[in-house]
PDB file of C-alpha atoms in Angstrom:
ATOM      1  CA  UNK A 650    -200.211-105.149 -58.727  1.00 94.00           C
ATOM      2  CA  UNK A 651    -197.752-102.716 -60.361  1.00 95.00           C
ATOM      3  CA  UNK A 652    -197.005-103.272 -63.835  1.00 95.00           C
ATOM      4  CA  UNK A 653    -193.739-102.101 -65.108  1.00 96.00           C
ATOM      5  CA  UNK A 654    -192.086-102.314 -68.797  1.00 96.00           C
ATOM      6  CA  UNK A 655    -188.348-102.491 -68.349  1.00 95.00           C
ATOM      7  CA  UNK A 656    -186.727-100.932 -71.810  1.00 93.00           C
ATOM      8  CA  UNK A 657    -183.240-102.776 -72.357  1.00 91.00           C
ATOM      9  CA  UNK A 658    -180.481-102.937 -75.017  1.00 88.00           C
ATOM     10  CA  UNK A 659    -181.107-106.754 -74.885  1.00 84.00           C
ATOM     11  CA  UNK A 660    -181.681-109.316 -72.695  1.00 84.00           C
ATOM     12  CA  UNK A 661    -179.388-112.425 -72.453  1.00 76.00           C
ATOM     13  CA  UNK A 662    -176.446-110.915 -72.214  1.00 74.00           C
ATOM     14  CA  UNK A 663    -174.099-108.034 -70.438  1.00 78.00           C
ATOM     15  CA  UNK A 664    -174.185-105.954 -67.449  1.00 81.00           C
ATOM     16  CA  UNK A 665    -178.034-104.230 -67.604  1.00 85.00           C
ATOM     17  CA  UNK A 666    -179.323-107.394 -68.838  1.00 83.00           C
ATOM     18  CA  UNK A 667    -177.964-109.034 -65.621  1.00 85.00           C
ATOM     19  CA  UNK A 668    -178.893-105.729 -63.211  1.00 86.00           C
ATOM     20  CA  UNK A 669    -182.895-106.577 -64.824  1.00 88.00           C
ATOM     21  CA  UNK A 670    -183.195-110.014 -64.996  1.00 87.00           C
ATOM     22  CA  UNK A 671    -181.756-110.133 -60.894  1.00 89.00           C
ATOM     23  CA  UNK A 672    -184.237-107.583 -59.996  1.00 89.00           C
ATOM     24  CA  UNK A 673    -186.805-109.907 -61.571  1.00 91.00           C
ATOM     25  CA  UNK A 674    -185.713-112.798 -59.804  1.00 91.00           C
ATOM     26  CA  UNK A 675    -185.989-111.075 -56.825  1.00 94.00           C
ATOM     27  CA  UNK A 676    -189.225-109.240 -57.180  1.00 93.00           C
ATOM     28  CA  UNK A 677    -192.304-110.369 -55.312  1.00 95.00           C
ATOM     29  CA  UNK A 678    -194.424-111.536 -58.175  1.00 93.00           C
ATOM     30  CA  UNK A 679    -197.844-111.400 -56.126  1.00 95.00           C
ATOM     31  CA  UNK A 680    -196.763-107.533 -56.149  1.00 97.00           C
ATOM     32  CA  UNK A 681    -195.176-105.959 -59.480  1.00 96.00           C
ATOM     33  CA  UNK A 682    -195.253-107.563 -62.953  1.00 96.00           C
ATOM     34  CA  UNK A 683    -192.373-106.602 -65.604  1.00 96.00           C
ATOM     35  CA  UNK A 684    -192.847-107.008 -69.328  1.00 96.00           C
ATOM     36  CA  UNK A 685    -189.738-106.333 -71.453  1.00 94.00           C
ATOM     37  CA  UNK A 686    -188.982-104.136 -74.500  1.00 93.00           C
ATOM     38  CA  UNK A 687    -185.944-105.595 -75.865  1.00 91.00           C
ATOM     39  CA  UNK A 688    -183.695-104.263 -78.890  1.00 87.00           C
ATOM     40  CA  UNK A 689    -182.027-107.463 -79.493  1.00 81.00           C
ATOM     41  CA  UNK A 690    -183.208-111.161 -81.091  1.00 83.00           C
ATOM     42  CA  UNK A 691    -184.548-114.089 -79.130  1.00 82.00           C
ATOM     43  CA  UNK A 692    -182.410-115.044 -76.547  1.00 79.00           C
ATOM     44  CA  UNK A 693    -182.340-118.216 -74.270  1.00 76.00           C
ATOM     45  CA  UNK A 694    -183.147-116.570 -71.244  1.00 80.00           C
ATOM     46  CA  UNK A 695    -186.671-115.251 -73.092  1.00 88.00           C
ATOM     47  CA  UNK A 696    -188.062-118.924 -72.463  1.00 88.00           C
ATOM     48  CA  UNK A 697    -188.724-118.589 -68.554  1.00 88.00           C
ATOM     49  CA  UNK A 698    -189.719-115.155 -68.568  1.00 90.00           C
ATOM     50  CA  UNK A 699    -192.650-115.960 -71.133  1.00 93.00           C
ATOM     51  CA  UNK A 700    -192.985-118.965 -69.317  1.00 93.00           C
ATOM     52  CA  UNK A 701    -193.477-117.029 -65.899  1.00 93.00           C
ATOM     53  CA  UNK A 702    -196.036-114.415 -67.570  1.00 94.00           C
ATOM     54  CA  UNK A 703    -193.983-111.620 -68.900  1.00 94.00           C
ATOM     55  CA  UNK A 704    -194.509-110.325 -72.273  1.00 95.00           C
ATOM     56  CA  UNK A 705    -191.598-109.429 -74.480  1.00 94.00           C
ATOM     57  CA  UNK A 706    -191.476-107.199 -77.398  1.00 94.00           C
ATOM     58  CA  UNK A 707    -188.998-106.893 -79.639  1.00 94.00           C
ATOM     59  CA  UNK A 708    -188.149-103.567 -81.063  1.00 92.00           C
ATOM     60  CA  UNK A 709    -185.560-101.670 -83.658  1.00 91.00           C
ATOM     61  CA  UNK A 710    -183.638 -99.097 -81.999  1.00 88.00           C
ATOM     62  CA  UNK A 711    -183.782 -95.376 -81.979  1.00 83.00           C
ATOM     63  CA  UNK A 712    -180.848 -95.618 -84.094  1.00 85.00           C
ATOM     64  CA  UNK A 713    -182.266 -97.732 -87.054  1.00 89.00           C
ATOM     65  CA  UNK A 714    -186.080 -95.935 -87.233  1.00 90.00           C
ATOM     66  CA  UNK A 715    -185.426 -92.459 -85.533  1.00 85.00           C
ATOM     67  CA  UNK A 716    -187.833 -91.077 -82.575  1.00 82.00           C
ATOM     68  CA  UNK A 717    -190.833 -90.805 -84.902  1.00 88.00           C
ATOM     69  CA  UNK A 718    -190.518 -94.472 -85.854  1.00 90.00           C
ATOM     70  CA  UNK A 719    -189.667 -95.963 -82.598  1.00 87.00           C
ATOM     71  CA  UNK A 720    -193.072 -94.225 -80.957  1.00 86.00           C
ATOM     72  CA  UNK A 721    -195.080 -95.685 -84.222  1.00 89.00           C
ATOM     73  CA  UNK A 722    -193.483 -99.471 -83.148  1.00 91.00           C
ATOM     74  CA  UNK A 723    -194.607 -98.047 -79.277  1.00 89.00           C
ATOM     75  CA  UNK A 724    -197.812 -96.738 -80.600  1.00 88.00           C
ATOM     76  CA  UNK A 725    -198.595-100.606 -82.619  1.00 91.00           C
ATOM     77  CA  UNK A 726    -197.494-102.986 -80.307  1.00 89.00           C
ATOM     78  CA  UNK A 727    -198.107-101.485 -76.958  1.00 88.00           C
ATOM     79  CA  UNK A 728    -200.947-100.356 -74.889  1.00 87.00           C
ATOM     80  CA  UNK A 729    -199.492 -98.356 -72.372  1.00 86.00           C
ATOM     81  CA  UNK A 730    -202.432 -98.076 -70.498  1.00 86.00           C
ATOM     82  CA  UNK A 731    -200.969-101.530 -68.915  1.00 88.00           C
ATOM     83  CA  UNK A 732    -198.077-100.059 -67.132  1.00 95.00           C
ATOM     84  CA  UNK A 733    -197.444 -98.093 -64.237  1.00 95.00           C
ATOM     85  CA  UNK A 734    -193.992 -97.217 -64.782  1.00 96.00           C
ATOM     86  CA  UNK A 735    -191.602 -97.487 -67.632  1.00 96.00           C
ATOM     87  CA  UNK A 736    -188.154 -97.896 -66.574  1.00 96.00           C
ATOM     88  CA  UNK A 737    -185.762 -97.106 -69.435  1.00 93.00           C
ATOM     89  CA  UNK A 738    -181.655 -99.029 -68.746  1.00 91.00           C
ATOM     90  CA  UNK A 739    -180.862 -97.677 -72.482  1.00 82.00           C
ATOM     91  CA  UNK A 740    -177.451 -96.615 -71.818  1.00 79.00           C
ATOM     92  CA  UNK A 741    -176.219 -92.672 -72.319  1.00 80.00           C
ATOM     93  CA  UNK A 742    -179.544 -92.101 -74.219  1.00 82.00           C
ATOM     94  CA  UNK A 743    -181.918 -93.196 -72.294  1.00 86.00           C
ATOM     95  CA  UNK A 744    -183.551 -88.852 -72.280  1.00 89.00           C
ATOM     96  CA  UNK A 745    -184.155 -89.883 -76.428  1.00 86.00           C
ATOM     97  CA  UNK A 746    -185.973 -93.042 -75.384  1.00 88.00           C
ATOM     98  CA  UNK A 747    -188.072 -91.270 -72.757  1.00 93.00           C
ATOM     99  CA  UNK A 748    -189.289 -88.686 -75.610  1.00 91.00           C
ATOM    100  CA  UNK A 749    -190.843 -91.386 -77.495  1.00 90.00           C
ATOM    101  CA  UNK A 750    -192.340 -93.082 -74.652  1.00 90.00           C
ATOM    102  CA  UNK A 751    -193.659 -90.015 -73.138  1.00 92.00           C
ATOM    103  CA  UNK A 752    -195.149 -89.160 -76.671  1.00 87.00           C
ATOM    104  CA  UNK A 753    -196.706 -91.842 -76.619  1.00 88.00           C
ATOM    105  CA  UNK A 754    -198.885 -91.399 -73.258  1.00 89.00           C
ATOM    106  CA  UNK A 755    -196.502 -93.406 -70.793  1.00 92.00           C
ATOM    107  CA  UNK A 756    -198.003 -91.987 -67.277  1.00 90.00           C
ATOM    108  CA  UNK A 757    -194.266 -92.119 -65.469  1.00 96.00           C
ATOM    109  CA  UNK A 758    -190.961 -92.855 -66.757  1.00 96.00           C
ATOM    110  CA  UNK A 759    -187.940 -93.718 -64.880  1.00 95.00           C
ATOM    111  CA  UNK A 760    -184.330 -93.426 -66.490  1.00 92.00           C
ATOM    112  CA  UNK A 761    -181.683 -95.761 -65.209  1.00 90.00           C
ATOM    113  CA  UNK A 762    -177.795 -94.630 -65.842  1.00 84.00           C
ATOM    114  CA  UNK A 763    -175.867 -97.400 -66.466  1.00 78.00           C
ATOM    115  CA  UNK A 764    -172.568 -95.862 -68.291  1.00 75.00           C
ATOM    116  CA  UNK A 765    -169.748 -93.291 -67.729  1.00 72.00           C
ATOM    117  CA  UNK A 766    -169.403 -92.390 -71.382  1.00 74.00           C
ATOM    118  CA  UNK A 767    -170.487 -92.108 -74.294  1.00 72.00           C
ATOM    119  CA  UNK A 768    -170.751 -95.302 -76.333  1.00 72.00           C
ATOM    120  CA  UNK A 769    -170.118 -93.644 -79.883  1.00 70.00           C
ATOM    121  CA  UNK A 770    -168.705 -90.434 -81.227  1.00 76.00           C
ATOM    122  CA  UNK A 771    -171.994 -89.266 -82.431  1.00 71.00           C
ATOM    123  CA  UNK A 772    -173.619 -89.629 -79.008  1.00 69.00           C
ATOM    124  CA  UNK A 773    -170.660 -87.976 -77.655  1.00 72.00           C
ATOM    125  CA  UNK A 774    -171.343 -84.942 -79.800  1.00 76.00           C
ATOM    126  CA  UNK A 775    -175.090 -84.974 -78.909  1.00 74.00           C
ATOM    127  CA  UNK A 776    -174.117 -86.022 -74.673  1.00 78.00           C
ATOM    128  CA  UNK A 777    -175.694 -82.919 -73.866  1.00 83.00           C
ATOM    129  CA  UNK A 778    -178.723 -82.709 -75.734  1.00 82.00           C
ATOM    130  CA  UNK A 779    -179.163 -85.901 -73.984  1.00 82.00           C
ATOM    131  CA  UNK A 780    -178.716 -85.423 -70.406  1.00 83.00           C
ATOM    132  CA  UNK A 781    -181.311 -82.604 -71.195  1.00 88.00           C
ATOM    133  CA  UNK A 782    -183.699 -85.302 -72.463  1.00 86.00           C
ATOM    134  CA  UNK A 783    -183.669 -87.019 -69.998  1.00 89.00           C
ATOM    135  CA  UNK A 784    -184.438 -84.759 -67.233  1.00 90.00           C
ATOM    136  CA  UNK A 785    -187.445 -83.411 -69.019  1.00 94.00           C
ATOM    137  CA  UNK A 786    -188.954 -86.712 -69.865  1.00 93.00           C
ATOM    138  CA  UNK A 787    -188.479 -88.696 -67.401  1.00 93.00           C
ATOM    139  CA  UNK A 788    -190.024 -88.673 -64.059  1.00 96.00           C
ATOM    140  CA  UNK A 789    -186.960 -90.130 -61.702  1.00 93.00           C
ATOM    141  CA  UNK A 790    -183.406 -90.682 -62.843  1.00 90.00           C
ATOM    142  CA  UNK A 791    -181.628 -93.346 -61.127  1.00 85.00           C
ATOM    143  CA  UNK A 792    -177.912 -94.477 -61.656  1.00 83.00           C
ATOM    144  CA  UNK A 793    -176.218 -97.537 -60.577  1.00 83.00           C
ATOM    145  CA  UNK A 794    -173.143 -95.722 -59.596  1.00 85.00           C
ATOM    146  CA  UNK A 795    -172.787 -91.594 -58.892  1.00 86.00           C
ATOM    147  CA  UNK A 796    -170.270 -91.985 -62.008  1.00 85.00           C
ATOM    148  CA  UNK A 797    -172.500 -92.840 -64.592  1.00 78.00           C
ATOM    149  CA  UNK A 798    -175.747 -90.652 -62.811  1.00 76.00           C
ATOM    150  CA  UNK A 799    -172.652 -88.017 -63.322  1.00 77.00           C
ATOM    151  CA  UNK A 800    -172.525 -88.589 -66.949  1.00 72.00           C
ATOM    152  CA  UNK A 801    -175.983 -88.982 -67.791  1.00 73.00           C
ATOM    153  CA  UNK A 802    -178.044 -86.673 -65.650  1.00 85.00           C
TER     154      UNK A 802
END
């Protein structure tokens, strides 16, 4: 079984919430296994994936606790020993995530692009530092379009 830990803004709701949750319908359970870090509250859709076996954890973004603190909340609630892969849907910073993850011994690290620009002006000013990131700590990039693989990689 490969066990993978999908990293998403949230979970109920919006466009990468939707891209995950299909993939996980469609998945062949017998054959991977996702748990889910998720950066918003409970949602209604949490029920049947705890219900099916998946493990959620809920975190405080990058943005609240900084890189340091986000790899502590990694570092205390996860054994990463458990996964396979880590497959990070965090938007246009998904190179800052990848830094903490990798810090924290994650053996491979996907990035997944799922925007064309940036979703702030402070990660506009820093859109370059963070394509950077994300090329040196992740292991594959993927995008769902070549727009937003444009953008972020």
């Amino acid at each position: 079984m490969i066990n993978i830990l999908q990293v998403v803004p949230t979970l109920g709701y919006g466009g990468v919430a939707k891209v995950v949750t299909n993939y996980y319908d469609v998945i062949d359970h017998d054959e991977y296994h996702f748990d889910f870090v998720t950066h918003g509250g409970v949602e209604d859709y949490h029920e049947k994936l705890i219900n099916e076996g998946s493990k959620i954890y809920y975190f405080q973004t990058i943005g609240k606790i900084g890189v340091k603190g986000y790899s502590r909340q990694i570092n205390d609630s996860l054994s990463l020993d458990n996964y396979d892969i880590i497959h990070i849907h965090t938007g246009d910073i998904t190179g800052i995530y990848a830094k903490a993850f990798k810090n924290s011994g994650a053996k491979k690290i996907i990035c997944h692009a799922h925007t064309t620009r940036a979703v702030s002006k402070s990660h506009k000013i820093f859109e370059k530092l963070f394509r950077r990131m994300s090329l040196k700590y992740s292991d594959l990039t993927m995008a769902c379009g070549y727009e937003a693989g444009d953008y972020c990689f």
